[in-house]
XYZ file of C-alpha atoms in Angstrom:
306
model
C -13.902 29.387 4.147
C -17.405 30.771 4.271
C -16.962 33.251 7.106
C -20.620 34.189 7.283
C -21.867 30.633 7.834
C -19.148 29.535 10.242
C -19.962 32.159 12.872
C -22.815 34.331 14.096
C -20.310 36.852 15.402
C -19.616 39.448 12.696
C -16.899 41.351 14.563
C -14.717 41.202 17.654
C -13.885 43.914 20.146
C -10.150 43.940 20.915
C -9.701 44.843 24.577
C -6.081 45.830 24.086
C -3.432 46.247 26.732
C -5.257 48.585 29.105
C -8.708 50.126 29.707
C -7.218 53.262 31.297
C -7.531 56.162 28.827
C -4.444 57.976 30.131
C -2.339 54.842 29.895
C -3.619 54.255 26.365
C -2.390 57.690 25.298
C 1.045 56.870 26.618
C 0.977 53.518 24.835
C -0.037 55.234 21.617
C 3.017 57.526 21.606
C 5.431 54.790 22.656
C 4.180 52.099 20.253
C 3.876 54.522 17.357
C 7.540 55.406 17.909
C 8.477 51.726 18.134
C 6.612 50.845 14.941
C 8.130 53.786 13.042
C 11.625 52.715 14.108
C 10.858 49.111 13.158
C 9.772 49.980 9.637
C 12.495 52.618 9.097
C 15.333 50.503 10.484
C 14.462 47.317 8.645
C 13.715 49.168 5.426
C 17.131 50.809 5.662
C 18.773 47.382 5.942
C 16.857 46.073 2.923
C 17.899 49.101 0.827
C 21.495 48.886 2.074
C 21.943 45.190 1.246
C 20.194 45.371 -2.130
C 22.144 48.477 -3.255
C 25.603 47.462 -2.012
C 27.915 45.362 -4.215
C 29.990 44.298 -1.221
C 27.161 42.861 0.875
C 26.588 39.852 -1.384
C 27.443 36.965 0.950
C 24.761 34.485 2.088
C 24.669 36.098 5.560
C 23.508 39.405 4.100
C 21.105 37.637 1.737
C 19.379 36.131 4.778
C 19.583 39.405 6.711
C 17.814 41.247 3.868
C 14.958 38.720 3.865
C 14.801 38.780 7.675
C 14.388 42.578 7.687
C 11.648 42.403 5.050
C 9.777 39.768 7.065
C 10.173 41.860 10.246
C 8.380 44.763 8.523
C 5.533 42.489 7.413
C 5.372 40.716 10.796
C 4.980 43.942 12.794
C 2.622 45.445 10.246
C 0.132 42.575 10.751
C -0.594 43.622 14.354
C 0.949 47.017 15.180
C -1.139 49.442 13.023
C -4.430 48.002 14.290
C -3.207 48.063 17.877
C -1.938 51.659 17.628
C -5.056 53.042 15.928
C -7.235 51.194 18.457
C -5.627 53.128 21.316
C -7.413 56.265 20.121
C -10.961 54.832 20.027
C -13.253 53.596 22.769
C -14.073 50.250 21.093
C -11.380 48.814 18.859
C -13.313 46.418 16.596
C -12.187 44.027 13.860
C -14.370 42.049 11.488
C -14.469 38.260 11.697
C -12.787 37.948 8.283
C -10.230 40.566 9.249
C -9.532 38.716 12.486
C -8.921 35.415 10.685
C -6.711 37.249 8.157
C -4.695 38.768 10.975
C -4.342 35.384 12.638
C -3.046 33.890 9.394
C -0.584 36.720 8.720
C 0.754 36.691 12.259
C 1.643 32.976 12.133
C 2.747 33.121 8.501
C 5.402 35.830 8.925
C 6.355 34.699 12.414
C 7.075 31.199 11.123
C 9.124 32.555 8.205
C 11.241 34.470 10.695
C 11.871 31.313 12.717
C 12.951 29.385 9.613
C 15.224 32.176 8.337
C 16.940 32.468 11.734
C 17.527 28.720 11.600
C 18.966 29.006 8.101
C 21.271 31.772 9.308
C 22.573 29.429 12.035
C 23.502 26.866 9.365
C 25.292 29.619 7.437
C 27.346 30.606 10.522
C 28.123 26.979 11.364
C 29.420 26.319 7.865
C 31.448 29.551 7.719
C 33.211 28.799 11.001
C 33.479 24.998 11.079
C 33.970 24.311 7.336
C 35.446 27.500 5.874
C 37.191 25.771 2.933
C 33.973 24.198 1.702
C 31.780 27.200 2.567
C 31.324 28.499 -1.007
C 30.051 25.099 -2.226
C 28.034 24.185 0.888
C 26.242 27.532 1.070
C 25.675 28.466 -2.555
C 23.362 31.192 -3.762
C 21.042 28.519 -5.164
C 20.824 26.746 -1.795
C 20.113 30.029 -0.032
C 17.249 30.739 -2.426
C 15.833 27.264 -1.836
C 16.073 27.709 1.960
C 14.209 31.014 1.814
C 11.622 29.559 -0.589
C 11.212 26.558 1.702
C 10.686 28.938 4.609
C 7.745 30.556 2.842
C 6.217 27.206 1.888
C 6.675 25.769 5.386
C 5.210 28.901 6.951
C 2.195 28.692 4.627
C 1.528 25.145 5.787
C 1.983 26.061 9.473
C -0.287 29.129 9.349
C -2.970 27.151 7.474
C -2.948 24.462 10.192
C -3.213 27.184 12.831
C -5.909 29.240 11.129
C -8.257 26.728 9.504
C -9.362 24.776 12.622
C -9.874 28.029 14.491
C -11.844 29.656 11.674
C -14.226 26.690 11.469
C -15.196 26.936 15.170
C -18.619 28.425 15.944
C -18.547 31.871 17.613
C -21.960 32.873 18.983
C -20.879 35.400 21.638
C -19.484 37.110 23.615
C -17.256 38.925 21.163
C -14.777 40.696 23.477
C -11.324 39.390 22.649
C -8.899 39.556 25.598
C -5.940 40.609 23.461
C -4.749 43.418 21.177
C -4.720 41.189 18.093
C -6.317 37.955 16.943
C -4.423 34.880 18.044
C -5.422 31.277 18.605
C -5.575 31.254 22.419
C -7.884 34.279 22.921
C -10.153 33.074 20.085
C -10.485 29.633 21.644
C -11.768 31.293 24.830
C -14.736 32.719 22.852
C -15.666 29.648 20.790
C -19.066 28.040 21.484
C -17.709 24.488 21.288
C -15.293 22.084 22.915
C -11.872 23.434 21.868
C -9.598 20.876 23.573
C -8.717 19.103 20.326
C -8.112 22.339 18.421
C -6.061 23.677 21.319
C -3.952 20.521 21.388
C -3.391 20.629 17.603
C -2.375 24.282 17.527
C -0.101 23.981 20.597
C 1.557 20.880 19.142
C 1.970 22.506 15.743
C 3.463 25.748 17.064
C 5.421 24.004 19.823
C 7.081 21.458 17.530
C 8.254 24.172 15.119
C 9.524 26.543 17.864
C 11.236 23.889 19.965
C 12.742 21.945 17.064
C 14.188 25.046 15.446
C 15.418 26.302 18.816
C 17.149 22.984 19.487
C 18.784 23.093 16.030
C 20.062 26.582 16.816
C 21.428 25.536 20.193
C 23.111 22.439 18.742
C 24.717 24.473 15.939
C 26.311 26.873 18.426
C 27.416 24.053 20.706
C 29.210 22.506 17.721
C 30.752 25.881 16.883
C 32.031 26.340 20.438
C 33.456 22.796 20.524
C 35.214 23.348 17.194
C 36.908 26.476 18.578
C 38.717 24.564 21.335
C 42.448 24.991 21.143
C 42.293 28.049 18.905
C 43.968 31.367 19.660
C 41.923 34.136 21.367
C 41.882 36.035 18.062
C 40.067 33.141 16.444
C 37.519 33.046 19.260
C 36.895 36.773 18.966
C 36.458 36.608 15.182
C 34.085 33.657 15.360
C 32.002 35.067 18.199
C 31.770 38.455 16.537
C 30.108 36.885 13.506
C 27.688 34.932 15.693
C 26.984 37.464 18.472
C 24.311 39.394 16.605
C 22.503 36.247 15.525
C 22.580 34.755 19.026
C 21.139 37.976 20.485
C 18.273 38.059 17.981
C 17.515 34.370 18.540
C 17.265 34.878 22.329
C 15.077 37.978 21.987
C 12.668 36.318 19.529
C 12.610 32.647 20.495
C 12.363 33.102 24.265
C 8.985 34.897 24.376
C 7.690 33.172 21.230
C 8.347 29.690 22.580
C 6.791 30.605 25.940
C 3.493 31.486 24.266
C 3.571 28.689 21.671
C 4.139 25.643 23.845
C 1.872 26.396 26.776
C -1.871 25.702 26.607
C -4.444 28.498 26.819
C -4.058 30.244 30.143
C -3.799 33.757 31.500
C -4.273 36.078 28.506
C -2.776 39.056 30.398
C 0.589 37.239 30.388
C 0.240 36.490 26.671
C -0.464 40.166 25.911
C 2.614 41.370 27.785
C 4.921 38.796 26.210
C 3.427 39.326 22.716
C 4.354 43.014 22.733
C 7.980 41.966 22.999
C 8.139 39.570 20.060
C 5.677 41.382 17.772
C 7.066 44.912 18.139
C 10.164 45.286 20.298
C 12.246 42.400 18.886
C 11.719 43.429 15.212
C 12.645 46.996 16.198
C 15.879 45.866 17.853
C 17.027 43.579 15.033
C 18.366 46.387 12.785
C 20.183 47.984 15.741
C 21.749 44.655 16.772
C 23.030 43.835 13.302
C 24.282 47.327 12.435
C 25.957 48.152 15.756
C 28.033 44.961 15.623
C 28.821 44.933 11.910
C 31.279 47.349 10.332
C 30.456 46.312 6.775
C 26.755 47.119 7.194
C 27.520 50.454 8.879
C 29.925 51.384 6.119
C 27.420 50.457 3.411
C 24.715 52.461 5.171
C 26.934 55.552 5.293
C 27.647 55.237 1.568
C 23.916 54.774 0.819
C 22.955 57.822 2.911
C 25.727 59.965 1.351
C 24.528 59.003 -2.154
C 20.922 59.872 -1.284
C 21.981 63.228 0.216
């Protein structure tokens, strides 16, 4: 895309979460802590899974990729937002804005697909345990992760390209702390109804369809557990509890923003903080606090490093 010819606006001013300088200082400390914990926690999971010989099941294969994507996903928006809290005008170039838009949807979509693949893994492990090794092979897991990257590339292209081709002739104040479709459509000097419909349909179909697949998989799991002993229920739910928690934390806010048309950007900003920074930070805590194998592997890794 020829960025120079498609827009007369060379840069955007990101208005951020607040215009109050004192509040921005508080945000800086809090969000810097959140981002540090996000990178450190997810990086620790990646190192733990890749270095442990015992964490070689498909569940941990997906968990390792999920943690890597979480680092990339937060890094698309968080550093720019945090550094912008210390300056009066947080600006981003037009090309940088489009790149951020692409990266945000790319890694966010990969996360959605990997969470859906993890639901299939849990369904197979609980409902078809005897056929689990053949139904969820290492080769299939690799294909599912590879398909997630290809599908996310297609999704982010469909989100980014129509927006990038819109004319932007001013104003250039973006009512958000990062570049997303809805705030950019508010600044375009053209009729954006078609683009808005396409982007909402694209994001909404992916979010809702994957969410419905996740819900259906757990409904089937619960139905299959009828008549089993309480010990069987506890074992099955313990393997699914972490995944269900992560799905609720990520899909709830993400679906809210994806399926609704452009509206109040202040609501989008508040909700976006949750799924771009807080949810990726909580994922390592959720998976390690509920998983003895991961905690044990982490202790061994830390003892070896020390």
